[in-house]
Amino acid sequence: MRTIALMNLKGGVAKTTTTVNVAAILARDHEKRVLVVDADSQCNATEFLADDDLQSGTLADLLRDEDIRIKRYVVPTKLDNVDLLPGSEELMDLDLTKVETSDVRVSHLQELVSGFERLGQYDFCLIDCPPAFSAASAAALLAANEVLIPIKLDAFSLRGMTNLLCQIDNMRAINPALRLLGCLPTMWYPCARTIQAERTLLLYDLPVLHHIRRTDKVDDMTYAQRPLIESSPRSAAAVDYRAFVRQLLRGGASDG
Ligand SMILES: Nc1ncnc2c1ncn2[C@@H]1O[C@H](COP(=O)(O)OP(=O)(O)O)[C@@H](O)[C@H]1O
Ligand SMILES: [Mg+2]
């Protein structure tokens, strides 16, 4: 099972958009079984994917429970072959600085993921991280074997990269298996500045993956609550997400 944390300390860079669309494409086009973990207290992935009468434990419960029973936390979604470990507002209360003294166990997500791996239940686990380094993101980086960095190509995001890479590097001390899959430029549009910014990214010595073009169809998708391959299958972003998923299935190398 490939467990991928989608991480950026900035909000609004398409972490959630990427999580739900990649999950949908893996499941529908490639018949993969996918678990989405919503690690953000804003719960956008949960709202997007979950059926209305959501009844299960959440990631916050998992990180606080004494003992974990893996079936308790995962629910089916509107999408075939995509299950969800929901987020909740309570994730906001799980302060990383208090982890040492509180009963929050960041390793519980790793234990859950390992349990599913032993059962052979999923091919992919995608973790939608919050835009901050919190207990939930620490849990994500501990559970993951790969990190994907969705990035919007503006100067603020580029400046945030050094800090982000530093945080990920710190996590390698406790999870040496963690591999950087690369940066995924999102909301891409053709102009000299964007193309220059993509070149700047290469200086970080990370693979720069298949960029996702900017299109209003993505905002439409958030209202339609259906992934792009259903709501706007011919849109530029749907085409690009499909190309990115093919790249991901080839291992994620920078092969265009
Ligand atoms: N390719 C795209 N083109 C246009 N808008 C996009 C694209 N990807 C994401 N967006 C929009 O950007 C906003 C932030 O996306 P979101 O996935 O919520 O970011 P994050 O999870 O990183 O905070 C949303 O309004 C979304 O509709
Ligand atoms: Mg989000």
XYZ file of C-alpha atoms and ligand atoms in Angstrom:
284
model
C 0.000 0.000 0.000
C 1.276 3.460 -0.893
C 0.487 5.980 1.825
C 0.852 9.533 0.578
C 0.586 12.658 2.743
C -0.510 15.717 0.736
C 1.159 18.498 2.576
C 1.831 22.205 2.383
C 1.912 24.635 5.293
C -0.046 27.066 3.145
C -3.810 26.903 2.723
C -5.546 27.253 -0.626
C -2.941 25.397 -2.685
C -5.310 22.565 -3.756
C -4.380 19.879 -1.217
C -8.014 18.846 -0.815
C -8.870 19.279 -4.499
C -5.936 17.016 -5.351
C -6.798 14.442 -2.677
C -10.402 13.931 -3.758
C -9.721 13.978 -7.502
C -6.723 11.665 -7.327
C -8.761 9.289 -5.133
C -11.630 9.307 -7.654
C -9.328 8.692 -10.638
C -7.377 5.918 -8.917
C -10.639 4.194 -7.987
C -12.617 4.672 -11.185
C -10.043 4.635 -13.975
C -7.532 2.258 -12.395
C -9.704 0.098 -10.116
C -7.564 0.850 -7.077
C -8.977 0.666 -3.552
C -8.359 3.969 -1.821
C -8.557 5.180 1.755
C -8.734 8.962 2.213
C -7.741 10.322 5.626
C -8.998 13.831 6.373
C -6.423 15.342 8.743
C -7.675 18.927 8.417
C -10.032 20.426 10.994
C -11.761 22.307 8.151
C -13.014 18.875 6.985
C -13.428 19.825 3.326
C -12.528 16.326 2.112
C -15.028 14.829 4.565
C -17.788 17.196 3.424
C -17.001 16.429 -0.190
C -16.804 12.656 0.062
C -19.016 11.560 2.934
C -22.632 10.562 2.738
C -24.815 12.867 4.779
C -25.502 10.542 7.681
C -21.878 10.103 8.640
C -21.548 7.880 11.686
C -18.096 6.773 12.692
C -15.130 7.689 14.777
C -12.961 10.457 13.353
C -9.215 10.958 13.121
C -9.364 13.010 16.347
C -11.010 10.037 18.113
C -8.388 7.674 16.695
C -5.537 9.825 17.998
C -7.118 9.973 21.464
C -8.546 6.473 21.870
C -6.871 4.117 24.336
C -6.947 1.114 22.079
C -7.780 1.169 18.400
C -10.151 -1.076 16.489
C -9.444 -0.358 12.887
C -12.910 -0.962 11.468
C -14.402 1.652 13.794
C -13.086 4.701 12.054
C -13.561 4.065 8.364
C -16.715 4.647 6.337
C -17.619 4.184 2.665
C -18.038 7.350 0.576
C -20.159 8.466 -2.362
C -17.411 7.071 -4.605
C -17.061 3.349 -5.254
C -13.820 1.897 -3.903
C -13.048 5.032 -1.877
C -13.348 4.874 1.926
C -12.835 7.699 4.379
C -11.394 8.252 7.811
C -13.268 11.499 8.533
C -11.878 14.702 9.955
C -13.588 16.856 12.567
C -13.264 20.291 14.105
C -11.790 18.625 17.183
C -8.532 18.172 15.260
C -7.938 21.847 15.975
C -7.650 21.060 19.701
C -4.851 18.551 19.177
C -1.959 20.885 19.756
C 1.415 19.480 18.774
C 3.192 21.259 21.613
C 1.046 19.392 24.134
C 1.472 15.943 22.602
C 4.147 14.954 25.132
C 1.958 15.719 28.113
C -1.498 14.881 26.758
C -3.127 11.628 25.803
C -2.796 12.298 22.067
C -1.003 9.427 20.367
C 0.277 10.547 16.983
C 1.423 6.978 16.251
C -2.163 5.680 16.149
C -2.628 6.660 12.518
C 0.512 4.723 11.618
C -0.851 1.707 13.531
C -4.166 1.949 11.695
C -2.466 2.214 8.302
C -0.184 -0.747 9.116
C -3.264 -2.745 10.145
C -4.909 -2.096 6.775
C -1.661 -2.938 5.035
C -1.563 -6.325 6.758
C -5.160 -6.952 5.720
C -4.349 -5.964 2.131
C -7.461 -3.822 2.156
C -6.292 -0.779 0.177
C -3.853 -0.001 -2.617
C -3.516 3.679 -1.701
C -4.014 5.823 1.382
C -4.149 9.584 0.715
C -3.850 11.880 3.723
C -5.203 15.419 3.255
C -3.091 17.463 5.693
C -3.915 20.768 7.412
C -2.087 23.970 6.427
C -0.024 23.928 9.608
C 2.344 21.688 11.447
C -0.024 20.176 14.001
C -0.448 16.853 15.805
C -2.534 15.671 12.834
C 0.183 16.504 10.315
C 2.819 14.857 12.512
C 0.585 11.757 12.607
C 0.311 11.933 8.806
C 4.064 12.159 8.256
C 4.624 9.283 10.641
C 2.084 7.075 8.864
C 3.076 8.014 5.298
C 5.786 6.548 3.136
C 5.560 9.370 0.592
C 4.899 13.117 0.681
C 3.336 15.052 -2.164
C 3.526 18.848 -2.072
C 0.745 20.575 -3.993
C 1.981 24.095 -4.654
C 0.508 27.210 -6.178
C 3.243 28.993 -8.074
C 3.320 32.350 -6.333
C 6.126 34.020 -4.414
C 4.536 33.338 -0.996
C 4.367 29.604 -1.666
C 7.883 29.447 -3.023
C 9.186 31.184 0.117
C 7.282 28.692 2.296
C 9.050 25.735 0.665
C 12.245 25.934 2.731
C 10.316 25.807 5.992
C 8.132 22.930 4.757
C 11.094 20.865 3.577
C 12.757 21.466 6.926
C 9.695 20.144 8.828
C 9.531 17.075 6.590
C 13.233 16.481 7.094
C 12.779 16.623 10.880
C 10.135 13.903 10.629
C 12.641 11.660 8.849
C 14.383 11.230 12.201
C 11.391 9.160 13.361
C 10.197 7.924 9.959
C 13.307 7.311 7.846
C 11.229 5.609 5.125
C 9.544 8.906 4.212
C 10.190 9.747 0.553
C 9.478 13.038 -1.178
C 7.394 12.252 -4.219
C 7.745 15.821 -5.435
C 5.909 19.084 -5.992
C 2.659 19.237 -7.892
C 2.120 22.723 -9.359
C -1.590 23.498 -9.135
C -3.760 26.287 -10.572
C -1.145 26.541 -13.300
C -1.598 28.964 -16.178
C 0.731 29.841 -19.003
C 2.600 33.039 -18.284
C 6.270 33.899 -17.989
C 6.158 34.188 -14.189
C 4.567 30.757 -13.686
C 7.026 29.102 -16.022
C 9.919 30.834 -14.237
C 8.486 29.731 -10.869
C 8.355 26.121 -12.080
C 12.057 26.410 -12.934
C 12.764 27.854 -9.478
C 11.144 24.775 -7.935
C 13.733 22.589 -9.649
C 16.378 24.307 -7.507
C 14.957 22.486 -4.483
C 16.178 19.273 -6.066
C 12.715 17.731 -6.010
C 10.786 16.156 -8.871
C 8.323 18.666 -10.322
C 5.284 16.637 -11.319
C 2.679 17.083 -14.043
C 1.134 20.524 -13.411
C -2.617 20.985 -13.035
C -4.080 23.824 -15.063
C -6.277 26.501 -13.545
C -9.934 26.328 -14.483
C -13.210 27.600 -13.030
C -14.521 24.044 -13.310
C -12.753 23.246 -10.037
C -14.845 25.766 -8.101
C -17.927 24.351 -9.849
C -16.891 20.900 -8.669
C -16.947 22.027 -5.039
C -20.614 22.986 -5.439
C -21.514 19.887 -7.455
C -19.766 17.725 -4.815
C -18.682 15.341 -7.557
C -15.065 14.844 -8.664
C -13.929 16.457 -11.914
C -14.032 13.173 -13.845
C -17.802 13.214 -13.253
C -18.654 16.924 -13.078
C -16.334 18.223 -15.862
C -14.477 15.273 -17.394
C -13.159 17.280 -20.340
C -11.895 20.225 -18.294
C -8.175 20.988 -18.360
C -7.837 20.099 -14.664
C -9.547 16.704 -15.150
C -7.215 15.911 -18.062
C -4.203 17.008 -16.001
C -5.211 15.080 -12.884
C -5.570 11.958 -15.043
C -2.090 12.529 -16.489
C -0.697 13.097 -13.003
C -2.274 9.850 -11.736
C -0.660 7.925 -14.595
C 2.638 9.483 -13.541
C 1.947 8.530 -9.921
C 1.285 4.920 -10.929
C 4.598 4.831 -12.776
C 6.277 5.739 -9.491
C 6.023 9.515 -9.549
C 9.337 10.221 -11.237
C 9.698 13.455 -13.176
C 8.921 11.857 -16.524
C 6.448 14.452 -17.719
N -6.810 23.733 -10.858
C -7.549 24.685 -10.232
N -8.078 25.712 -10.944
C -8.834 26.663 -10.329
N -9.126 26.679 -9.024
C -8.634 25.679 -8.261
C -7.816 24.628 -8.814
N -7.476 23.795 -7.804
C -8.043 24.294 -6.688
N -8.748 25.404 -6.943
C -9.521 26.234 -5.990
O -8.625 26.744 -5.025
C -9.270 26.799 -3.752
C -8.432 26.079 -2.722
O -8.406 24.692 -3.011
P -8.328 23.612 -1.835
O -8.225 22.280 -2.483
O -9.425 23.837 -0.853
O -6.929 24.009 -1.177
P -6.287 23.516 0.228
O -6.888 22.191 0.564
O -4.821 23.445 -0.035
O -6.603 24.584 1.233
C -10.654 26.210 -3.922
O -11.553 27.279 -4.057
C -10.555 25.417 -5.209
O -11.790 25.374 -5.899
Mg -7.921 21.603 2.316
